[in-house]
C-alpha positions as semicolon CSV with decimal commas, in nm:
position;residue;x (nm);y (nm);z (nm)
1;X;-1,299;-2,840;2,005
2;X;-0,955;-2,940;1,884
3;X;-0,749;-3,181;1,677
4;X;-0,895;-3,522;1,607
5;X;-0,690;-3,845;1,586
6;X;-0,359;-3,694;1,472
7;X;-0,529;-3,580;1,153
8;X;-0,539;-3,232;1,004
9;X;-0,891;-3,177;1,133
10;X;-0,987;-2,900;1,375
11;X;-1,346;-2,933;1,493
12;X;-1,551;-2,665;1,663
13;X;-1,916;-2,659;1,763
14;X;-2,143;-2,389;1,619
15;X;-2,227;-2,272;1,971
16;X;-1,870;-2,148;2,015
17;X;-1,927;-1,889;1,740
18;X;-2,204;-1,720;1,945
19;X;-2,377;-1,630;1,619
20;X;-2,545;-1,289;1,596
21;X;-2,910;-1,363;1,518
22;X;-3,012;-1,014;1,403
23;X;-2,959;-0,807;1,087
24;X;-2,666;-0,567;1,071
25;X;-2,891;-0,261;1,097
26;X;-3,006;-0,387;1,436
27;X;-2,641;-0,420;1,542
28;X;-2,597;-0,046;1,487
29;X;-2,918;0,029;1,677
30;X;-2,795;-0,175;1,973
31;X;-2,453;-0,009;1,961
32;X;-2,608;0,340;1,951
33;X;-2,808;0,261;2,262
34;X;-2,498;0,136;2,442
35;X;-2,225;0,371;2,315
36;X;-2,429;0,679;2,217
37;X;-2,184;0,970;2,216
38;X;-1,871;0,764;2,149
39;X;-1,711;0,839;1,814
40;X;-1,788;0,555;1,574
41;X;-1,615;0,676;1,259
42;X;-1,348;0,944;1,211
43;X;-1,204;1,074;0,884
44;X;-0,907;1,292;0,976
45;X;-0,578;1,416;0,828
46;X;-0,713;1,414;0,471
47;X;-0,601;1,746;0,326
48;X;-0,844;1,744;0,033
49;X;-1,165;1,708;0,237
50;X;-1,323;1,810;0,565
51;X;-1,286;1,590;0,869
52;X;-1,585;1,372;0,960
53;X;-1,662;1,265;1,316
54;X;-1,984;1,070;1,364
55;X;-2,087;0,924;1,697
56;X;-2,276;0,596;1,717
57;X;-2,601;0,784;1,777
58;X;-2,545;1,024;1,488
59;X;-2,470;0,747;1,241
60;X;-2,769;0,542;1,353
61;X;-3,001;0,842;1,315
62;X;-2,868;0,917;0,965
63;X;-2,895;0,552;0,861
64;X;-3,255;0,526;0,979
65;X;-3,354;0,846;0,796
66;X;-3,190;0,731;0,474
67;X;-3,337;0,381;0,500
68;X;-3,698;0,501;0,519
69;X;-3,633;0,740;0,228
70;X;-3,507;0,450;0,014
71;X;-3,823;0,251;0,082
72;X;-4,035;0,562;0,018
73;X;-3,899;0,610;-0,336
74;X;-3,972;0,255;-0,443
75;X;-3,691;0,024;-0,333
76;X;-3,813;-0,302;-0,183
77;X;-3,642;-0,548;0,053
78;X;-3,418;-0,782;-0,147
79;X;-3,346;-0,529;-0,422
80;X;-2,979;-0,506;-0,512
81;X;-2,818;-0,163;-0,483
82;X;-2,460;-0,101;-0,596
83;X;-2,216;0,129;-0,417
84;X;-1,935;0,264;-0,636
85;X;-1,670;0,486;-0,487
86;X;-1,360;0,511;-0,268
87;X;-1,357;0,494;0,114
88;X;-1,590;0,790;0,170
89;X;-1,796;0,832;0,486
90;X;-2,110;0,802;0,271
91;X;-2,007;0,446;0,185
92;X;-2,037;0,348;0,552
93;X;-2,365;0,537;0,592
94;X;-2,504;0,353;0,291
95;X;-2,394;0,016;0,423
96;X;-2,608;0,056;0,734
97;X;-2,897;0,235;0,561
98;X;-2,929;-0,038;0,299
99;X;-2,910;-0,304;0,571
100;X;-3,185;-0,135;0,775
101;X;-3,407;-0,116;0,465
102;X;-3,348;-0,484;0,385
103;X;-3,169;-0,405;0,060
104;X;-2,866;-0,598;-0,065
105;X;-2,547;-0,396;-0,103
106;X;-2,340;-0,473;-0,412
107;X;-1,980;-0,364;-0,348
108;X;-1,806;-0,234;-0,661
109;X;-1,437;-0,169;-0,722
110;X;-1,399;0,208;-0,776
111;X;-1,137;0,141;-1,043
112;X;-1,378;-0,047;-1,269
113;X;-1,384;0,063;-1,633
114;X;-1,709;0,080;-1,830
115;X;-1,719;-0,281;-1,947
116;X;-1,635;-0,409;-1,599
117;X;-1,910;-0,194;-1,453
118;X;-2,164;-0,318;-1,706
119;X;-2,063;-0,679;-1,635
120;X;-2,095;-0,635;-1,258
121;X;-2,430;-0,455;-1,262
122;X;-2,583;-0,704;-1,507
123;X;-2,448;-1,000;-1,310
124;X;-2,650;-0,897;-1,004
125;X;-2,945;-0,723;-1,179
126;X;-2,880;-0,405;-0,983
127;X;-3,186;-0,182;-0,941
128;X;-2,995;0,123;-0,824
129;X;-2,647;0,264;-0,779
130;X;-2,490;0,516;-0,540
131;X;-2,167;0,669;-0,665
132;X;-1,891;0,915;-0,573
133;X;-1,895;1,240;-0,771
134;X;-1,537;1,190;-0,883
135;X;-1,313;0,887;-0,912
136;X;-0,956;0,973;-1,005
137;X;-1,073;1,305;-1,145
138;X;-1,340;1,157;-1,374
139;X;-1,705;1,265;-1,345
140;X;-1,880;0,945;-1,244
141;X;-2,233;1,061;-1,331
142;X;-2,126;1,083;-1,697
143;X;-2,002;0,725;-1,687
144;X;-2,329;0,603;-1,530
145;X;-2,531;0,779;-1,799
146;X;-2,322;0,617;-2,070
147;X;-2,356;0,262;-1,939
148;X;-2,717;0,277;-1,816
149;X;-2,868;0,176;-2,154
150;X;-2,668;-0,147;-2,134
151;X;-2,801;-0,239;-1,787
152;X;-3,178;-0,294;-1,821
153;X;-3,237;-0,346;-1,447
154;X;-3,075;-0,015;-1,346
155;X;-3,359;0,233;-1,291
156;X;-3,224;0,456;-1,012
157;X;-2,899;0,642;-0,961
158;X;-2,781;0,866;-0,677
159;X;-2,458;1,052;-0,610
160;X;-2,284;1,041;-0,272
161;X;-2,351;1,416;-0,234
162;X;-2,661;1,560;-0,402
163;X;-2,824;1,221;-0,440
164;X;-2,809;1,142;-0,069
165;X;-2,896;1,501;0,025
166;X;-3,211;1,482;-0,191
167;X;-3,318;1,168;-0,006
168;X;-3,268;1,337;0,331
169;X;-3,471;1,637;0,211
170;X;-3,774;1,412;0,166
171;X;-3,805;1,412;0,546
172;X;-3,981;1,077;0,548
173;X;-4,101;1,001;0,904
174;X;-3,896;0,725;1,066
175;X;-4,116;0,430;1,152
176;X;-3,878;0,187;1,318
177;X;-4,130;-0,095;1,280
178;X;-4,060;-0,092;0,905
179;X;-3,684;-0,126;0,953
180;X;-3,459;-0,421;1,031
181;X;-3,732;-0,668;0,931
182;X;-3,500;-0,872;0,712
183;X;-3,390;-1,214;0,840
184;X;-3,041;-1,249;0,985
185;X;-2,959;-1,515;0,727
186;X;-3,073;-1,302;0,431
187;X;-2,813;-1,173;0,184
188;X;-2,668;-0,846;0,315
189;X;-2,384;-0,801;0,070
190;X;-2,258;-0,927;-0,264
191;X;-1,885;-0,898;-0,314
192;X;-1,678;-0,957;-0,625
193;X;-1,369;-1,169;-0,572
194;X;-1,046;-0,981;-0,630
195;X;-0,947;-1,152;-0,953
196;X;-0,593;-1,269;-0,876
197;X;-0,641;-1,559;-1,115
198;X;-0,905;-1,444;-1,363
199;X;-1,279;-1,371;-1,385
200;X;-1,434;-1,248;-1,057
201;X;-1,708;-1,447;-0,884
202;X;-1,989;-1,310;-0,667
203;X;-2,002;-1,447;-0,311
204;X;-2,331;-1,374;-0,131
205;X;-2,284;-1,300;0,239
206;X;-2,556;-1,291;0,502
207;X;-2,610;-1,038;0,782
208;X;-2,538;-1,307;1,041
209;X;-2,220;-1,427;0,871
210;X;-2,068;-1,078;0,844
211;X;-2,169;-0,966;1,195
212;X;-2,051;-1,284;1,369
213;X;-1,720;-1,296;1,181
214;X;-1,653;-0,924;1,227
215;X;-1,712;-0,939;1,600
216;X;-1,505;-1,254;1,652
217;X;-1,222;-1,116;1,439
218;X;-1,206;-0,799;1,649
219;X;-1,198;-1,009;1,966
220;X;-0,913;-1,216;1,823
221;X;-0,724;-0,899;1,728
222;X;-0,760;-0,778;2,087
223;X;-0,975;-0,475;1,996
224;X;-1,262;-0,366;2,219
225;X;-1,443;-0,066;2,361
226;X;-1,257;0,265;2,325
227;X;-0,994;0,126;2,089
228;X;-0,920;0,354;1,793
229;X;-0,846;0,140;1,489
230;X;-0,702;0,276;1,164
231;X;-0,826;0,058;0,879
232;X;-0,640;0,029;0,551
233;X;-0,869;-0,206;0,359
234;X;-1,094;-0,060;0,090
235;X;-1,461;-0,060;0,183
236;X;-1,564;-0,256;-0,126
237;X;-1,341;-0,535;0,012
238;X;-1,486;-0,758;0,284
239;X;-1,192;-0,669;0,507
240;X;-1,317;-0,309;0,506
241;X;-1,697;-0,330;0,492
242;X;-1,722;-0,654;0,689
243;X;-1,439;-0,689;0,939
244;X;-1,377;-0,314;0,968
245;X;-1,718;-0,146;0,954
246;X;-1,924;-0,418;1,121
247;X;-1,652;-0,549;1,354
248;X;-1,617;-0,197;1,495
249;X;-1,990;-0,168;1,564
250;X;-1,997;-0,508;1,730
251;X;-1,709;-0,419;1,963
252;X;-1,769;-0,054;2,056
253;X;-1,446;0,074;1,904
254;X;-1,378;0,377;1,682
255;X;-1,302;0,325;1,313
256;X;-1,057;0,549;1,124
257;X;-1,069;0,448;0,757
258;X;-0,798;0,551;0,513
259;X;-0,956;0,736;0,222
260;X;-0,685;0,639;-0,026
261;X;-0,367;0,483;0,110
262;X;-0,069;0,711;0,138
263;X;0,209;0,613;0,377
264;X;0,270;0,958;0,523
265;X;-0,098;1,040;0,562
266;X;-0,154;0,707;0,733
267;X;0,128;0,782;0,974
268;X;-0,040;1,119;1,040
269;X;-0,364;0,942;1,129
270;X;-0,190;0,693;1,357
271;X;0,002;0,968;1,537
272;X;-0,246;1,256;1,557
273;X;-0,552;1,044;1,635
274;X;-0,361;0,830;1,886
275;X;-0,465;0,505;1,723
276;X;-0,432;0,190;1,930
277;X;-0,462;-0,044;1,632
278;X;-0,391;-0,070;1,261
279;X;-0,530;-0,320;1,012
280;X;-0,401;-0,344;0,655
281;X;-0,200;-0,539;0,402
282;X;0,175;-0,607;0,419
283;X;0,254;-0,358;0,141
284;X;0,116;-0,076;0,357
285;X;0,349;-0,160;0,643
286;X;0,646;-0,171;0,406
287;X;0,553;0,171;0,265
288;X;0,526;0,325;0,612
289;X;0,858;0,178;0,721
290;X;1,022;0,326;0,412
291;X;0,874;0,675;0,468
292;X;1,148;0,919;0,567
293;X;0,940;1,060;0,857
294;X;0,879;0,721;1,020
295;X;1,159;0,739;1,278
296;X;1,042;1,079;1,408
297;X;0,686;0,962;1,478
298;X;0,531;0,914;1,821
299;X;0,325;0,598;1,777
300;X;0,336;0,496;2,143
301;X;-0,045;0,442;2,176
302;X;-0,028;0,178;1,900
303;X;-0,064;-0,167;2,059
304;X;-0,177;-0,404;1,785
305;X;-0,118;-0,436;1,412
306;X;-0,311;-0,694;1,216
307;X;-0,212;-0,780;0,862
308;X;-0,391;-0,989;0,604
309;X;-0,497;-0,991;0,241
310;X;-0,168;-1,150;0,135
311;X;0,086;-1,393;0,281
312;X;0,306;-1,225;0,541
313;X;0,676;-1,318;0,522
314;X;0,847;-1,408;0,847
315;X;1,107;-1,136;0,801
316;X;0,839;-0,868;0,769
317;X;0,662;-0,974;1,089
318;X;0,985;-0,953;1,289
319;X;1,087;-0,624;1,129
320;X;0,751;-0,458;1,202
321;X;0,733;-0,569;1,564
322;X;1,072;-0,414;1,620
323;X;1,001;-0,089;1,432
324;X;0,644;-0,019;1,548
325;X;0,692;-0,162;1,898
326;X;0,349;-0,321;1,865
327;X;0,224;-0,676;1,855
328;X;0,173;-0,814;1,505
329;X;-0,124;-1,041;1,438
330;X;-0,129;-1,227;1,110
331;X;-0,485;-1,297;1,001
332;X;-0,601;-1,515;0,714
333;X;-0,935;-1,514;0,540
334;X;-1,133;-1,513;0,219
335;X;-1,429;-1,318;0,089
336;X;-1,622;-1,646;0,073
337;X;-1,576;-1,684;0,451
338;X;-1,675;-1,324;0,540
339;X;-1,313;-1,214;0,556
340;X;-1,158;-1,411;0,843
341;X;-1,083;-1,779;0,892
342;X;-0,793;-1,789;1,139
343;X;-0,590;-1,541;1,337
344;X;-0,284;-1,508;1,556
345;X;-0,360;-1,411;1,917
346;X;-0,147;-1,189;2,140
347;X;-0,065;-1,483;2,367
348;X;0,093;-1,679;2,080
349;X;0,466;-1,732;2,064
350;X;0,700;-1,536;1,840
351;X;0,751;-1,846;1,625
352;X;0,376;-1,894;1,582
353;X;0,329;-1,526;1,494
354;X;0,604;-1,528;1,235
355;X;0,540;-1,862;1,066
356;X;0,166;-1,940;1,089
357;X;-0,175;-1,782;1,028
358;X;-0,292;-1,874;1,376
359;X;-0,587;-2,085;1,482
360;X;-0,947;-2,091;1,367
361;X;-1,192;-1,829;1,492
362;X;-1,454;-1,951;1,742
363;X;-1,709;-2,182;1,582
364;X;-1,490;-2,248;1,278
365;X;-1,392;-2,604;1,179
366;X;-1,101;-2,662;0,944
367;X;-0,953;-2,962;0,766
368;X;-0,671;-3,024;0,520
369;X;-0,741;-3,277;0,245
370;X;-0,563;-3,449;-0,041
371;X;-0,681;-3,457;-0,404
372;X;-0,921;-3,742;-0,325
373;X;-1,080;-3,549;-0,037
374;X;-0,916;-3,754;0,239
375;X;-0,799;-3,576;0,554
376;X;-0,420;-3,576;0,560
377;X;-0,190;-3,634;0,857
378;X;-0,067;-3,346;1,071
379;X;0,204;-3,145;0,896
380;X;0,113;-3,279;0,554
381;X;0,026;-3,035;0,278
382;X;-0,321;-3,027;0,124
383;X;-0,622;-2,808;0,044
384;X;-0,768;-2,616;0,337
385;X;-1,145;-2,654;0,382
386;X;-1,370;-2,435;0,599
387;X;-1,701;-2,486;0,778
388;X;-1,829;-2,213;1,004
389;X;-2,053;-1,912;1,066
390;X;-1,894;-1,687;0,803
391;X;-1,944;-1,917;0,506
392;X;-2,106;-1,758;0,204
393;X;-2,453;-1,863;0,091
394;X;-2,307;-1,938;-0,252
395;X;-2,201;-1,760;-0,568
396;X;-2,479;-1,562;-0,735
397;X;-2,564;-1,719;-1,070
398;X;-2,343;-2,023;-1,016
399;X;-2,586;-2,268;-0,859
400;X;-2,388;-2,568;-0,988
401;X;-2,059;-2,449;-0,837
402;X;-1,885;-2,714;-0,625
403;X;-1,688;-2,482;-0,395
404;X;-1,921;-2,591;-0,112
405;X;-1,956;-2,968;-0,092
406;X;-2,253;-3,179;0,024
407;X;-2,128;-3,179;0,385
408;X;-2,111;-2,800;0,400
409;X;-1,733;-2,767;0,367
410;X;-1,608;-2,475;0,161
411;X;-1,299;-2,564;-0,040
412;X;-1,073;-2,258;-0,021
413;X;-0,831;-2,344;-0,301
414;X;-0,546;-2,264;-0,061
415;X;-0,270;-2,511;0,021
416;X;-0,190;-2,534;0,390
417;X;-0,060;-2,750;0,671
418;X;-0,195;-2,792;1,024
419;X;0,009;-2,868;1,335
420;X;-0,086;-3,058;1,650
421;X;-0,217;-2,740;1,816
422;X;-0,437;-2,646;1,522
423;X;-0,219;-2,368;1,383
424;X;-0,248;-2,317;1,008
425;X;0,046;-2,242;0,779
426;X;-0,031;-2,132;0,427
427;X;0,178;-2,289;0,153
428;X;0,019;-2,109;-0,142
429;X;-0,275;-2,123;-0,379
430;X;-0,363;-2,463;-0,520
431;X;-0,343;-2,309;-0,867
432;X;-0,013;-2,132;-0,785
433;X;0,184;-2,448;-0,706
434;X;0,461;-2,493;-0,961
435;X;0,507;-2,847;-1,089
436;X;0,857;-2,871;-1,235
437;X;0,948;-3,210;-1,372
438;X;0,702;-3,378;-1,135
439;X;0,824;-3,187;-0,827
440;X;0,571;-2,967;-0,644
441;X;0,728;-2,631;-0,558
442;X;0,576;-2,378;-0,318
443;X;0,611;-2,016;-0,437
444;X;0,569;-1,891;-0,078
445;X;0,876;-2,086;0,035
446;X;1,094;-1,927;-0,232
447;X;0,947;-1,580;-0,173
448;X;1,036;-1,600;0,196
449;X;1,386;-1,711;0,105
450;X;1,439;-1,429;-0,147
451;X;1,350;-1,172;0,118
452;X;1,670;-1,265;0,300
453;X;1,871;-1,106;0,021
454;X;1,965;-0,746;0,113
455;X;1,854;-0,612;-0,227
456;X;1,506;-0,766;-0,219
457;X;1,223;-0,559;-0,070
458;X;0,938;-0,769;-0,211
459;X;0,925;-1,082;-0,424
460;X;0,662;-1,276;-0,616
461;X;0,735;-1,626;-0,746
462;X;0,530;-1,802;-1,014
463;X;0,564;-2,064;-1,284
464;X;0,556;-2,038;-1,662
465;X;0,515;-2,320;-1,917
466;X;0,828;-2,507;-2,028
467;X;0,856;-2,779;-2,292
468;X;1,111;-2,982;-2,099
469;X;0,993;-2,958;-1,738
470;X;0,626;-2,864;-1,780
471;X;0,682;-2,552;-1,571
472;X;0,984;-2,355;-1,452
473;X;1,028;-2,122;-1,156
474;X;1,036;-1,746;-1,218
475;X;1,050;-1,446;-0,987
476;X;0,963;-1,077;-1,002
477;X;1,149;-0,861;-0,752
478;X;1,106;-0,509;-0,622
479;X;1,423;-0,363;-0,479
480;X;1,489;-0,046;-0,280
481;X;1,855;-0,041;-0,378
482;X;1,943;0,138;-0,704
483;X;2,276;-0,047;-0,719
484;X;2,122;-0,390;-0,674
485;X;2,253;-0,731;-0,765
486;X;2,190;-0,861;-1,116
487;X;1,952;-1,150;-1,191
488;X;2,250;-1,380;-1,243
489;X;2,402;-1,280;-0,909
490;X;2,074;-1,344;-0,730
491;X;2,036;-1,682;-0,901
492;X;2,390;-1,772;-0,796
493;X;2,311;-1,671;-0,438
494;X;1,996;-1,884;-0,447
495;X;2,188;-2,183;-0,582
496;X;2,424;-2,169;-0,286
497;X;2,138;-2,194;-0,036
498;X;1,841;-2,383;-0,182
499;X;1,787;-2,683;-0,408
500;X;1,871;-2,609;-0,769
501;X;1,523;-2,703;-0,893
502;X;1,380;-2,424;-0,672
503;X;1,614;-2,155;-0,810
504;X;1,422;-1,908;-1,034
505;X;1,530;-1,955;-1,394
506;X;1,409;-1,608;-1,493
507;X;1,426;-1,304;-1,263
508;X;1,283;-0,964;-1,353
509;X;1,284;-0,637;-1,158
510;X;0,969;-0,425;-1,120
511;X;0,909;-0,078;-0,979
512;X;0,577;-0,194;-0,840
513;X;0,363;-0,505;-0,852
514;X;0,026;-0,531;-1,022
515;X;-0,208;-0,579;-0,729
516;X;-0,575;-0,607;-0,655
517;X;-0,720;-0,323;-0,443
518;X;-0,696;-0,554;-0,142
519;X;-0,320;-0,576;-0,189
520;X;-0,287;-0,922;-0,340
521;X;-0,026;-0,953;-0,612
522;X;-0,180;-1,054;-0,945
523;X;0,059;-1,331;-1,042
524;X;-0,126;-1,404;-1,363
525;X;-0,037;-1,053;-1,483
526;X;0,332;-1,106;-1,399
527;X;0,321;-1,445;-1,570
528;X;0,167;-1,303;-1,887
529;X;0,415;-1,013;-1,895
530;X;0,715;-1,242;-1,865
531;X;0,589;-1,491;-2,124
532;X;0,523;-1,205;-2,366
533;X;0,870;-1,063;-2,305
534;X;1,039;-1,400;-2,360
535;X;0,840;-1,467;-2,677
536;X;0,943;-1,131;-2,824
537;X;1,315;-1,200;-2,789
């Protein structure tokens, strides 16, 4: 394991991953036998619904009962079943019940509109769907009825409440010999990519990939038995259903999901439930820091905070460590790699924590390549490629896709550098790089610089077409200062500190950024908005 020949190549043997060779349903069975009465999942501090506290044994019993009911009513192993709703406790129950029955879970964004829902269900040929009764006040059953004629494969539908209750009322005897028969390398979940650049794709993830990655991620975070971890990722995102739900089971911790993120409610959960860990996206940390009750909180049990889902600026890492008095771990991953590729460890230096994404998880090999596919020298920028236990089986319906090459390397589309110790530093997305007059410009570099300005709370940098230079640099800024500097003043400040060709030519202010539910800023939306605005002048 380690760097090879001063090249940006980190090699690791598969044995180091200690791959989990059983289906995810079996992981819960094992955990219930070991941790029995320990709380597995807790929903607390949510004013609009009752608290939920399920032990490992209780969840396993419910999942088994639901799994045999699903098989009894006609589902068969390999059938694809969609789950559509926010972070409800039933979502987690369904994840394990479907896994035990050998069914494939299709994770749907609860904010989908009708056409998006039709597209997703038809893409996977979903046989059934479980859904929340309400999503943002809308009756979901009505929406399902309206779209069902346009999805020929969809023959069964169940609500999170009455639908699941009806299945329990069947009282189908639990025959454990019929459960957990699916192979560890079978598809457990189909995710839809978050769509930061356009049309979503459908990574297929196996039981083994999710379980192994979730467990190793929790180990890297420093979480173990008896830790109480508040999780901010949505469950339809691999960070929630994979790293959060399955990583918790594999480590014997307690999971406290956030129903819908609200800074004050999240602080309530951290304080009242004495959480030892928090996992979320950078925007959540910023919102909590800006909450007026933050300074009065007793968060002393909190030991670790892990952030991912978006690049984490150096200034934010340092600010959070000081404010929360907890260690910050910056993780990096992709849906296609089961949610985690590399991670900072607690033993890492302050510089490594604030400027890198850490080192590869156990069993993960990484390399950085140029446009021709050659491995570049240490410190040189190129595309990051992944080979390891969390790699997807492929995109559903895209058999000719070249994301995975003939040697098994997954091309992430992310630009990165690697140092002599194997630490990865993200530079940006391959498609996000701005080429101005032949010069390659990293948006992440300029975003980090802009955060040094006292009026900049968040920044997103992107390029737009230009007749003279090909592309020019632009920035969208969110400020927490009503009397903030003007675009011209910020450009002047930039010009005094960075090369002129990196100075944003157009700067706009936004109240909030368009983001995916996993917290990633949708730069293509910002780009389209600015181009439209400029064309209308």
